[in-house]
Coordinates of C-alpha atoms in Angstrom, one line a residue:
X1 CA -0.2 -0.1 -0.1
X2 CA 1.3 2.9 -0.7
X3 CA 0.8 6.1 2.3
X4 CA -2.2 7.6 0.4
X5 CA -3.9 4.2 0.6
X6 CA -2.5 4.1 3.7
X7 CA -4.8 7.7 5.5
X8 CA -7.1 6.1 3.7
X9 CA -8.0 2.8 5.8
X10 CA -7.0 4.6 8.7
X11 CA -10.2 6.8 9.0
X12 CA -11.8 6.8 12.2
X13 CA -14.5 9.4 13.4
X14 CA -13.1 12.1 16.3
X15 CA -15.2 13.7 18.2
X16 CA -13.0 14.8 20.9
X17 CA -10.3 17.2 20.3
X18 CA -7.9 19.1 22.3
X19 CA -7.5 23.5 21.8
X20 CA -5.0 23.9 19.2
X21 CA -7.2 25.8 16.4
X22 CA -6.1 25.8 12.8
X23 CA -4.4 28.0 11.0
X24 CA -6.2 29.9 8.8
X25 CA -4.5 29.7 6.2
X26 CA -4.3 25.4 6.7
X27 CA -7.9 25.7 6.6
X28 CA -7.7 27.6 2.8
X29 CA -6.3 25.6 1.9
X30 CA -8.6 22.2 2.4
X31 CA -10.9 24.2 1.2
X32 CA -9.2 24.3 -2.4
X33 CA -8.6 20.4 -1.7
X34 CA -11.9 20.4 -1.5
X35 CA -12.2 22.7 -4.7
X36 CA -9.9 20.0 -6.5
X37 CA -12.6 16.8 -6.6
X38 CA -14.5 16.3 -9.5
X39 CA -17.4 18.0 -10.3
X40 CA -20.7 17.2 -12.9
X41 CA -20.1 19.3 -15.8
X42 CA -17.7 22.0 -13.7
X43 CA -21.0 23.8 -11.7
X44 CA -19.6 23.3 -8.7
X45 CA -22.8 23.4 -7.0
X46 CA -21.3 23.8 -3.1
X47 CA -20.7 26.4 -0.9
X48 CA -19.5 26.2 2.7
X49 CA -20.5 27.7 6.2
X50 CA -17.9 27.9 8.1
X51 CA -19.3 28.9 11.9
X52 CA -17.5 30.6 13.7
X53 CA -19.8 32.6 16.6
X54 CA -19.8 30.1 19.8
X55 CA -23.5 30.9 20.2
X56 CA -25.2 29.7 16.3
X57 CA -22.5 26.2 16.7
X58 CA -24.2 26.0 20.9
X59 CA -27.3 25.8 19.3
X60 CA -26.6 24.2 15.6
X61 CA -25.4 21.9 18.2
X62 CA -28.1 21.3 20.2
X63 CA -30.2 21.0 16.8
X64 CA -28.2 18.3 15.7
X65 CA -29.5 16.5 19.0
X66 CA -27.4 17.1 20.9
X67 CA -23.5 17.1 20.1
X68 CA -21.5 18.2 21.9
X69 CA -18.2 18.7 19.7
X70 CA -20.4 21.1 17.9
X71 CA -19.3 23.0 20.0
X72 CA -16.0 22.0 21.0
X73 CA -13.3 21.0 17.8
X74 CA -11.5 23.9 16.4
X75 CA -13.1 24.0 13.3
X76 CA -17.1 23.9 12.7
X77 CA -18.4 23.6 8.6
X78 CA -21.2 23.2 7.1
X79 CA -21.5 21.9 3.9
X80 CA -24.2 22.7 1.5
X81 CA -26.0 21.9 -1.8
X82 CA -25.7 25.0 -3.5
X83 CA -27.5 25.7 -7.0
X84 CA -28.2 29.7 -6.9
X85 CA -25.1 30.5 -7.6
X86 CA -24.9 28.4 -11.3
X87 CA -28.3 29.0 -12.5
X88 CA -28.1 32.4 -12.0
X89 CA -24.7 32.5 -13.8
X90 CA -26.8 30.3 -16.6
X91 CA -29.2 33.0 -16.8
X92 CA -26.5 36.0 -17.0
X93 CA -25.4 34.3 -19.1
X94 CA -28.7 33.9 -21.8
X95 CA -30.7 30.9 -20.6
X96 CA -33.9 29.6 -20.2
X97 CA -33.1 28.2 -16.7
X98 CA -35.4 25.4 -15.5
X99 CA -35.4 25.1 -11.7
X100 CA -36.1 22.2 -9.5
X101 CA -35.6 19.3 -11.5
X102 CA -34.4 16.1 -9.2
X103 CA -31.7 16.3 -11.7
X104 CA -30.4 19.3 -9.7
X105 CA -30.6 17.9 -6.8
X106 CA -28.5 14.7 -7.9
X107 CA -26.0 16.9 -9.2
X108 CA -25.7 19.4 -6.1
X109 CA -25.8 16.9 -3.2
X110 CA -23.3 14.9 -5.1
X111 CA -20.8 18.0 -5.5
X112 CA -21.2 19.0 -1.7
X113 CA -20.4 15.1 -0.7
X114 CA -16.6 15.1 -3.5
X115 CA -15.8 18.4 -2.4
X116 CA -16.2 17.5 1.1
X117 CA -14.8 14.3 1.8
X118 CA -11.4 15.7 -0.5
X119 CA -11.9 18.1 2.6
X120 CA -11.4 15.3 4.8
X121 CA -8.2 13.3 3.3
X122 CA -6.7 16.4 3.5
X123 CA -7.0 17.5 6.8
X124 CA -6.7 13.6 8.0
X125 CA -3.8 14.1 5.5
X126 CA -2.2 17.4 7.9
X127 CA -3.3 15.0 11.0
X128 CA -6.2 16.7 12.0
X129 CA -8.8 14.1 12.3
X130 CA -13.2 15.1 11.7
X131 CA -15.9 13.8 12.1
X132 CA -19.5 14.4 9.8
X133 CA -22.3 15.7 11.4
X134 CA -25.3 14.4 9.4
X135 CA -27.5 16.1 12.1
X136 CA -27.8 19.3 11.2
X137 CA -30.6 17.5 9.1
X138 CA -32.9 17.1 11.6
X139 CA -34.1 20.7 11.6
X140 CA -32.7 22.2 7.9
X141 CA -34.9 25.1 8.1
X142 CA -33.6 25.8 12.1
X143 CA -30.0 25.6 10.3
X144 CA -30.6 27.6 7.3
X145 CA -32.5 29.8 8.4
X146 CA -29.4 30.2 10.9
X147 CA -26.8 30.0 8.2
X148 CA -29.2 32.8 6.3
X149 CA -29.2 30.3 3.5
X150 CA -31.0 31.4 0.4
X151 CA -33.8 29.3 -1.9
X152 CA -32.0 26.9 -4.1
X153 CA -29.0 25.8 -1.1
X154 CA -30.0 23.8 1.4
X155 CA -26.6 21.8 4.3
X156 CA -26.1 18.6 3.5
X157 CA -24.5 18.2 6.5
X158 CA -21.8 19.1 8.9
X159 CA -17.8 18.4 9.8
X160 CA -16.0 19.3 13.1
X161 CA -12.2 19.3 12.2
X162 CA -9.8 20.0 15.0
X163 CA -6.9 17.9 16.1
X164 CA -7.2 14.6 18.5
X165 CA -7.6 14.5 21.2
X166 CA -7.6 10.5 21.0
X167 CA -7.6 8.3 18.6
X168 CA -10.7 5.6 18.8
X169 CA -10.3 1.7 17.3
X170 CA -10.5 1.9 13.5
X171 CA -14.5 0.6 13.0
X172 CA -14.8 -2.2 10.4
X173 CA -16.9 -2.6 7.4
X174 CA -17.8 -4.9 5.1
X175 CA -16.1 -7.4 3.3
X176 CA -14.8 -6.2 0.1
X177 CA -16.9 -9.4 -1.5
X178 CA -20.1 -7.9 -0.5
X179 CA -19.3 -5.1 -2.7
X180 CA -17.8 -5.3 -5.2
X181 CA -19.7 -7.5 -7.4
X182 CA -18.9 -9.0 -10.5
X183 CA -20.7 -8.3 -13.3
X184 CA -24.0 -8.4 -12.4
X185 CA -25.7 -7.5 -8.5
X186 CA -25.2 -11.1 -6.4
X187 CA -27.2 -11.7 -3.2
X188 CA -24.8 -11.4 0.0
X189 CA -26.7 -12.2 3.2
X190 CA -24.4 -14.9 3.9
X191 CA -21.8 -12.0 4.0
X192 CA -24.3 -9.4 6.1
X193 CA -24.8 -12.4 8.5
X194 CA -20.4 -12.2 9.4
X195 CA -20.3 -9.0 9.4
X196 CA -22.2 -9.3 12.5
X197 CA -20.6 -11.5 13.9
X198 CA -16.9 -9.2 13.2
X199 CA -19.3 -5.9 14.6
X200 CA -20.7 -7.4 18.1
X201 CA -16.7 -8.8 18.5
X202 CA -15.4 -5.2 17.3
X203 CA -18.8 -3.4 19.6
X204 CA -17.5 -6.0 22.9
X205 CA -14.0 -5.4 22.5
X206 CA -13.0 -2.6 21.8
X207 CA -11.6 0.9 24.8
X208 CA -14.4 1.5 27.1
X209 CA -16.6 -0.7 25.1
X210 CA -18.9 -3.4 25.7
X211 CA -21.6 -3.1 23.2
X212 CA -24.1 -5.6 22.6
X213 CA -25.5 -4.7 18.6
X214 CA -23.9 -5.4 15.3
X215 CA -24.1 -4.0 12.2
X216 CA -27.6 -4.7 11.3
X217 CA -29.5 -3.7 14.5
X218 CA -27.7 -0.6 15.0
X219 CA -29.1 0.1 11.3
X220 CA -32.9 -1.0 12.7
X221 CA -34.0 3.6 13.6
X222 CA -32.6 4.3 10.7
X223 CA -35.3 2.7 9.2
X224 CA -37.7 3.1 11.2
X225 CA -38.1 5.9 13.8
X226 CA -34.9 8.2 11.8
X227 CA -36.5 9.1 8.7
X228 CA -36.5 12.7 8.0
X229 CA -39.4 12.6 6.3
X230 CA -39.3 16.9 7.1
X231 CA -37.0 16.6 4.2
X232 CA -38.7 16.5 1.1
X233 CA -40.8 19.4 2.2
X234 CA -37.8 21.2 3.2
X235 CA -36.6 20.8 0.4
X236 CA -39.9 21.7 -2.1
X237 CA -39.8 25.2 0.2
X238 CA -35.3 25.9 -0.5
X239 CA -37.1 25.1 -4.5
X240 CA -36.0 21.8 -5.3
X241 CA -39.4 20.3 -6.2
X242 CA -38.3 17.2 -7.6
X243 CA -40.0 17.9 -11.2

């Protein structure tokens, strides 16, 4: 393995940070690394809000289901899918812009994820740790109001950045045989069941852990009660009508 692959495979979410600040110059470098990610048709349908105001970070932490590391990290970023900038630029160039297409939502969301993951990898290469905060979608309208997000922009997720104050165990992933399929989609139930056993062993053995669960059981709330059913109405109100 080369050093880049080693870095990628060593990823873990960091939720405890030192008090060391991130130099502004480094933060700019990370954002520029994010901008180097692939982007559909060079649309670059993303913006990122660096939330510096402490009161705003405390409110975001509360809205994101009490995730205190939003407050304690050195830098907190909110990554936004942004179709305002490209559609307005296209209009100024003489285009008859049709807004609210499902494809526009997909392009902006994918662009934002690729951008953010480049930022994440660049950050880890500089010794920083990070944790994605999908919990901002628990209350996306309040987050949007707080950050003054205009129509055709929505917050996809947040990211805590800082210098790690702990090094948690690396969480296992599904076996590559379950992910990499040859020519056709194949059933992988047996592989998932074996992975559940591996995850149960991981939860029992990790530092400070005695969690009695596995991968499948951890998924239950995501498809049961943590459905974020409000997201469709919110996205329509944002201008992503999904035509």
